[in-house]
């Protein structure tokens, strides 16, 4: 269901932090159609890692710089801008819901919802709730330190502060893949809440984001009327509104649109597979690929123009030309 941002806010969702948790949250929210922004210019625990060896999909591991570039490329391709600025504080506006996001360099922006996704620092959330609830004090070697209480958010990322969600720091998010999963889970809750605000009811608001093979649709399920009967059977009886109401019909139509658009045919599948390979290849270092024992197979997946430009000395490691373009 495509969402639109209220004119009262610059963004529907502001994500603080661009590591695995923040990038994952940004991708999910942006793909839902929520106007989303990621702010990323702080300390990153991922960048402190020498080499990441347990992130699925990279059998020999992956250097952190490449993974970081891939994460941010994915976020931006989903339609979510990444702003290289540090969030100094969050505060409530004088009236109404939402947040004012104060930035170190840029002008403040407003957001309907905020996802905190910074691994180490939660100080920018001070003032949104009682500090004894949000922060904990610890003593070590005679020194007293105060840090964000990782037990403060609920399992789904919600907090006592309405519309504030925490993906990180949180308990159990020390590993990059765990943090990415946490960001996705929290984003799903953000999407559910946004749908409820748009008139959906909880039973139908928890959707999925995936595409399926068109061949899975037989003649019966290729018909929108069949999907409508399915919706009425599963959600109509317990719906909190009358099935003939505009609200019910609007939500029903949105759900059917989502379901039917999630099926793609073989040509579209092939096109997306090719685009995915080319996008991935654009992040590979041609010198490292050529030097590898499987270099020829990897080169087949890379864009021919990029490889040719590199071999001619016209491109750098990531396929940029001498002018940096």
Short mmCIF file of C-alpha atoms in Angstrom, two decimals:
data_model
loop_
_atom_site.label_atom_id
_atom_site.label_comp_id
_atom_site.label_asym_id
_atom_site.label_seq_id
_atom_site.Cartn_x
_atom_site.Cartn_y
_atom_site.Cartn_z
CA UNK A 1 0.00 0.00 0.00
CA UNK A 2 1.55 3.29 -1.04
CA UNK A 3 1.67 5.83 1.74
CA UNK A 4 1.97 9.59 1.54
CA UNK A 5 3.58 11.88 4.04
CA UNK A 6 1.35 14.28 5.90
CA UNK A 7 2.05 17.91 4.91
CA UNK A 8 2.73 18.50 8.60
CA UNK A 9 6.02 16.56 8.37
CA UNK A 10 9.08 16.53 6.15
CA UNK A 11 9.26 12.73 6.41
CA UNK A 12 7.02 9.93 7.53
CA UNK A 13 10.00 8.03 9.00
CA UNK A 14 13.42 9.27 10.09
CA UNK A 15 16.05 6.59 10.75
CA UNK A 16 19.00 7.58 12.93
CA UNK A 17 22.00 5.47 11.94
CA UNK A 18 23.03 3.86 8.65
CA UNK A 19 24.54 0.56 9.77
CA UNK A 20 22.89 -2.84 9.19
CA UNK A 21 19.92 -2.08 11.50
CA UNK A 22 19.27 1.38 10.09
CA UNK A 23 19.79 0.34 6.47
CA UNK A 24 17.41 -2.59 6.86
CA UNK A 25 14.76 -0.37 8.45
CA UNK A 26 15.20 2.22 5.71
CA UNK A 27 14.79 -0.33 2.90
CA UNK A 28 11.62 -1.87 4.35
CA UNK A 29 9.95 1.47 5.12
CA UNK A 30 10.85 3.05 1.78
CA UNK A 31 9.67 0.04 -0.21
CA UNK A 32 6.34 0.32 1.55
CA UNK A 33 6.03 3.82 0.12
CA UNK A 34 6.70 5.70 3.35
CA UNK A 35 8.76 8.85 2.84
CA UNK A 36 11.88 7.80 4.71
CA UNK A 37 15.29 9.34 5.37
CA UNK A 38 18.42 7.86 6.96
CA UNK A 39 20.84 10.07 8.87
CA UNK A 40 24.31 8.58 9.05
CA UNK A 41 27.40 10.37 10.26
CA UNK A 42 28.42 8.98 13.57
CA UNK A 43 30.51 6.23 15.06
CA UNK A 44 29.81 2.93 13.35
CA UNK A 45 30.58 -0.37 15.06
CA UNK A 46 30.54 -2.06 11.65
CA UNK A 47 33.42 0.09 10.43
CA UNK A 48 35.48 -1.07 13.39
CA UNK A 49 35.31 -4.67 12.15
CA UNK A 50 38.42 -5.89 10.30
CA UNK A 51 36.58 -8.38 8.07
CA UNK A 52 33.03 -9.68 8.27
CA UNK A 53 32.91 -13.47 8.05
CA UNK A 54 29.47 -14.49 9.29
CA UNK A 55 27.11 -12.42 7.15
CA UNK A 56 25.15 -14.93 5.02
CA UNK A 57 25.65 -14.67 1.29
CA UNK A 58 29.41 -14.06 1.40
CA UNK A 59 31.06 -17.51 1.76
CA UNK A 60 34.61 -16.10 2.05
CA UNK A 61 33.50 -13.11 4.07
CA UNK A 62 33.35 -9.54 2.86
CA UNK A 63 35.36 -6.43 3.59
CA UNK A 64 33.41 -3.96 5.63
CA UNK A 65 33.80 -1.10 3.16
CA UNK A 66 32.15 -3.06 0.36
CA UNK A 67 29.32 -4.26 2.59
CA UNK A 68 28.71 -0.71 3.79
CA UNK A 69 28.55 0.50 0.19
CA UNK A 70 26.13 -2.31 -0.70
CA UNK A 71 23.89 -1.50 2.26
CA UNK A 72 23.71 2.18 1.35
CA UNK A 73 23.22 1.46 -2.35
CA UNK A 74 20.26 -0.75 -1.42
CA UNK A 75 18.78 1.97 0.77
CA UNK A 76 19.05 4.62 -1.93
CA UNK A 77 17.76 2.31 -4.65
CA UNK A 78 14.69 1.72 -2.48
CA UNK A 79 14.03 5.46 -2.67
CA UNK A 80 15.40 6.48 0.71
CA UNK A 81 17.97 9.32 0.80
CA UNK A 82 20.97 9.03 3.12
CA UNK A 83 21.91 12.34 4.70
CA UNK A 84 25.51 12.55 5.99
CA UNK A 85 24.65 14.52 9.09
CA UNK A 86 24.61 13.72 12.79
CA UNK A 87 21.40 13.83 14.79
CA UNK A 88 22.08 15.81 17.94
CA UNK A 89 18.65 15.59 19.53
CA UNK A 90 15.03 14.62 19.10
CA UNK A 91 12.25 16.69 20.54
CA UNK A 92 8.51 16.97 20.36
CA UNK A 93 7.06 19.93 18.46
CA UNK A 94 5.17 22.57 20.42
CA UNK A 95 1.89 21.04 19.32
CA UNK A 96 0.88 17.77 17.72
CA UNK A 97 2.59 14.44 17.28
CA UNK A 98 5.84 13.59 15.59
CA UNK A 99 9.37 14.79 16.21
CA UNK A 100 11.73 17.61 15.41
CA UNK A 101 15.11 16.17 14.40
CA UNK A 102 17.93 18.56 15.27
CA UNK A 103 21.03 18.09 13.11
CA UNK A 104 24.63 19.04 13.72
CA UNK A 105 25.05 20.89 10.42
CA UNK A 106 21.73 21.05 8.60
CA UNK A 107 18.46 22.68 9.47
CA UNK A 108 16.03 20.76 11.72
CA UNK A 109 13.55 18.47 9.96
CA UNK A 110 10.31 16.96 11.16
CA UNK A 111 9.26 13.32 11.07
CA UNK A 112 6.06 11.49 12.00
CA UNK A 113 8.02 8.52 13.35
CA UNK A 114 11.64 7.92 14.34
CA UNK A 115 13.65 4.71 14.33
CA UNK A 116 16.75 4.86 16.54
CA UNK A 117 19.43 2.63 15.01
CA UNK A 118 22.76 3.75 16.47
CA UNK A 119 24.84 0.99 18.03
CA UNK A 120 26.60 2.99 20.74
CA UNK A 121 24.99 6.33 21.39
CA UNK A 122 21.42 7.00 22.44
CA UNK A 123 22.04 10.39 24.03
CA UNK A 124 20.11 12.19 21.29
CA UNK A 125 16.92 10.67 22.78
CA UNK A 126 17.36 12.47 26.09
CA UNK A 127 14.32 14.42 27.18
CA UNK A 128 11.77 12.23 25.42
CA UNK A 129 11.14 10.17 28.54
CA UNK A 130 12.26 9.95 32.15
CA UNK A 131 16.04 9.55 32.10
CA UNK A 132 15.96 6.87 34.79
CA UNK A 133 13.76 4.83 32.44
CA UNK A 134 15.83 5.35 29.29
CA UNK A 135 19.36 5.29 30.70
CA UNK A 136 21.25 3.14 33.17
CA UNK A 137 24.26 3.89 35.34
CA UNK A 138 27.10 1.41 35.73
CA UNK A 139 30.33 1.46 37.71
CA UNK A 140 33.62 -0.07 36.59
CA UNK A 141 37.02 0.39 38.23
CA UNK A 142 35.64 3.22 40.31
CA UNK A 143 34.30 5.11 37.29
CA UNK A 144 30.60 5.77 36.77
CA UNK A 145 29.20 5.77 33.26
CA UNK A 146 25.71 6.29 31.90
CA UNK A 147 24.40 4.59 28.79
CA UNK A 148 21.13 3.88 27.02
CA UNK A 149 19.25 1.02 28.64
CA UNK A 150 19.05 -1.69 25.97
CA UNK A 151 16.11 -3.22 27.78
CA UNK A 152 14.09 -0.05 27.32
CA UNK A 153 12.43 -0.94 23.98
CA UNK A 154 9.96 -3.78 23.57
CA UNK A 155 10.70 -6.81 21.39
CA UNK A 156 9.08 -5.14 18.38
CA UNK A 157 11.02 -1.91 18.89
CA UNK A 158 8.17 0.12 20.35
CA UNK A 159 8.84 2.27 23.40
CA UNK A 160 6.80 4.16 26.01
CA UNK A 161 7.31 7.22 23.79
CA UNK A 162 4.64 7.14 21.06
CA UNK A 163 6.09 6.76 17.56
CA UNK A 164 9.65 6.27 18.83
CA UNK A 165 11.09 2.89 17.86
CA UNK A 166 14.47 1.45 18.80
CA UNK A 167 16.29 -0.97 16.51
CA UNK A 168 19.67 -0.29 18.09
CA UNK A 169 21.11 -0.13 20.69
CA UNK A 170 19.22 -3.18 21.85
CA UNK A 171 19.90 -6.45 23.57
CA UNK A 172 21.44 -9.10 21.33
CA UNK A 173 22.32 -6.87 18.36
CA UNK A 174 26.10 -7.15 18.57
CA UNK A 175 26.35 -9.14 15.31
CA UNK A 176 25.73 -7.38 11.99
CA UNK A 177 23.26 -9.96 10.72
CA UNK A 178 21.31 -9.86 13.99
CA UNK A 179 21.21 -6.07 13.79
CA UNK A 180 19.92 -6.23 10.21
CA UNK A 181 17.15 -8.61 11.26
CA UNK A 182 16.28 -6.37 14.18
CA UNK A 183 15.99 -3.40 11.82
CA UNK A 184 13.62 -5.35 9.57
CA UNK A 185 11.45 -6.45 12.49
CA UNK A 186 11.16 -2.92 13.82
CA UNK A 187 10.39 -1.57 10.35
CA UNK A 188 7.57 -4.08 10.00
CA UNK A 189 6.05 -2.64 13.18
CA UNK A 190 6.47 0.89 11.84
CA UNK A 191 4.68 -0.12 8.63
CA UNK A 192 1.88 -1.81 10.56
CA UNK A 193 1.34 1.30 12.68
CA UNK A 194 1.37 3.55 9.61
CA UNK A 195 -1.26 1.37 7.97
CA UNK A 196 -3.44 1.45 11.07
CA UNK A 197 -3.19 5.24 11.07
CA UNK A 198 -4.29 5.14 7.42
CA UNK A 199 -7.47 3.26 8.32
CA UNK A 200 -6.38 -0.38 8.26
CA UNK A 201 -7.13 -2.59 11.24
CA UNK A 202 -4.40 -4.70 12.91
CA UNK A 203 -5.51 -8.04 11.49
CA UNK A 204 -4.77 -6.91 7.92
CA UNK A 205 -2.03 -4.36 8.61
CA UNK A 206 0.79 -6.88 9.03
CA UNK A 207 1.75 -7.43 5.41
CA UNK A 208 4.73 -8.95 3.64
CA UNK A 209 7.22 -7.60 1.12
CA UNK A 210 8.13 -10.22 -1.44
CA UNK A 211 7.55 -11.13 -5.06
CA UNK A 212 6.39 -14.49 -6.28
CA UNK A 213 6.38 -16.43 -9.55
CA UNK A 214 3.40 -15.67 -11.74
CA UNK A 215 3.24 -19.38 -12.57
CA UNK A 216 2.01 -20.02 -9.04
CA UNK A 217 -1.28 -18.37 -9.99
CA UNK A 218 -3.73 -20.79 -11.55
CA UNK A 219 -6.72 -19.56 -13.54
CA UNK A 220 -8.82 -19.16 -10.42
CA UNK A 221 -6.31 -17.10 -8.42
CA UNK A 222 -5.45 -14.97 -11.41
CA UNK A 223 -8.89 -13.41 -10.94
CA UNK A 224 -9.23 -10.36 -8.68
CA UNK A 225 -12.71 -11.50 -7.67
CA UNK A 226 -11.25 -14.68 -6.15
CA UNK A 227 -8.88 -12.62 -4.05
CA UNK A 228 -11.78 -10.45 -2.98
CA UNK A 229 -13.71 -13.50 -1.80
CA UNK A 230 -10.60 -14.64 0.09
CA UNK A 231 -10.32 -11.26 1.83
CA UNK A 232 -13.98 -11.24 2.81
CA UNK A 233 -13.74 -14.77 4.19
CA UNK A 234 -10.64 -14.16 6.30
CA UNK A 235 -11.12 -10.55 7.37
CA UNK A 236 -14.72 -9.54 6.74
CA UNK A 237 -16.44 -11.31 9.63
CA UNK A 238 -14.18 -9.83 12.33
CA UNK A 239 -13.64 -6.45 10.68
CA UNK A 240 -14.24 -3.53 13.05
CA UNK A 241 -16.16 -1.71 10.32
CA UNK A 242 -19.13 -2.58 8.14
CA UNK A 243 -18.16 -4.45 4.99
CA UNK A 244 -20.13 -1.97 2.90
CA UNK A 245 -18.34 1.04 4.37
CA UNK A 246 -15.89 3.13 2.37
CA UNK A 247 -13.14 2.29 4.84
CA UNK A 248 -13.56 -1.45 4.42
CA UNK A 249 -13.67 -1.23 0.64
CA UNK A 250 -10.62 1.04 0.54
CA UNK A 251 -8.52 -1.31 2.69
CA UNK A 252 -9.80 -4.32 0.77
CA UNK A 253 -8.80 -2.76 -2.55
CA UNK A 254 -5.33 -1.87 -1.22
CA UNK A 255 -4.71 -5.41 0.01
CA UNK A 256 -5.84 -6.91 -3.30
CA UNK A 257 -3.57 -4.51 -5.20
CA UNK A 258 -0.62 -5.59 -3.04
CA UNK A 259 -1.31 -9.29 -3.48
CA UNK A 260 -1.81 -9.21 -7.25
CA UNK A 261 1.17 -6.94 -7.92
CA UNK A 262 3.49 -9.27 -6.02
CA UNK A 263 3.43 -11.87 -8.82
CA UNK A 264 5.85 -11.40 -11.70
CA UNK A 265 6.33 -13.31 -14.95
CA UNK A 266 9.49 -14.95 -16.37
CA UNK A 267 10.55 -11.92 -18.40
CA UNK A 268 10.35 -9.64 -15.37
CA UNK A 269 12.15 -12.20 -13.24
CA UNK A 270 14.96 -12.40 -15.78
CA UNK A 271 15.17 -8.62 -16.02
CA UNK A 272 15.39 -8.23 -12.25
CA UNK A 273 17.97 -11.01 -11.97
CA UNK A 274 20.17 -9.32 -14.57
CA UNK A 275 19.79 -5.92 -12.91
CA UNK A 276 20.67 -7.46 -9.55
CA UNK A 277 23.83 -9.07 -10.91
CA UNK A 278 24.93 -5.87 -12.61
CA UNK A 279 24.32 -3.83 -9.49
CA UNK A 280 26.33 -6.25 -7.39
CA UNK A 281 29.13 -6.39 -9.94
CA UNK A 282 29.42 -2.61 -9.91
CA UNK A 283 30.69 -2.86 -6.32
CA UNK A 284 33.43 -5.40 -7.10
CA UNK A 285 37.08 -4.46 -7.56
CA UNK A 286 38.04 -5.64 -11.09
CA UNK A 287 41.68 -6.16 -10.06
CA UNK A 288 40.66 -8.47 -7.24
CA UNK A 289 38.23 -10.32 -9.50
CA UNK A 290 40.84 -10.90 -12.21
CA UNK A 291 43.34 -12.09 -9.61
CA UNK A 292 40.88 -14.61 -8.15
CA UNK A 293 40.88 -18.25 -9.19
CA UNK A 294 37.26 -17.93 -10.30
CA UNK A 295 37.81 -14.58 -11.94
CA UNK A 296 36.49 -15.59 -15.35
CA UNK A 297 33.15 -16.69 -13.90
CA UNK A 298 32.86 -13.50 -11.91
CA UNK A 299 33.74 -11.37 -14.91
CA UNK A 300 30.81 -12.87 -16.79
CA UNK A 301 28.51 -11.31 -14.18
CA UNK A 302 30.05 -7.86 -14.48
CA UNK A 303 29.04 -5.11 -16.83
CA UNK A 304 31.05 -5.39 -20.07
CA UNK A 305 31.50 -1.62 -20.40
CA UNK A 306 32.89 -1.36 -16.87
CA UNK A 307 35.37 -4.21 -17.49
CA UNK A 308 36.46 -2.80 -20.84
CA UNK A 309 36.94 0.66 -19.39
CA UNK A 310 39.01 -0.75 -16.55
CA UNK A 311 41.25 -2.84 -18.84
CA UNK A 312 41.78 0.23 -21.04
CA UNK A 313 42.89 2.17 -18.00
CA UNK A 314 39.88 4.47 -18.13
CA UNK A 315 38.22 3.33 -14.93
CA UNK A 316 39.06 2.94 -11.27
CA UNK A 317 38.27 0.00 -8.99
CA UNK A 318 34.55 0.69 -8.95
CA UNK A 319 34.13 1.51 -12.62
CA UNK A 320 34.50 5.31 -12.42
CA UNK A 321 36.37 7.04 -15.20
CA UNK A 322 39.38 9.30 -14.90
CA UNK A 323 37.12 12.28 -14.31
CA UNK A 324 35.45 10.54 -11.39
CA UNK A 325 32.16 10.02 -13.18
#
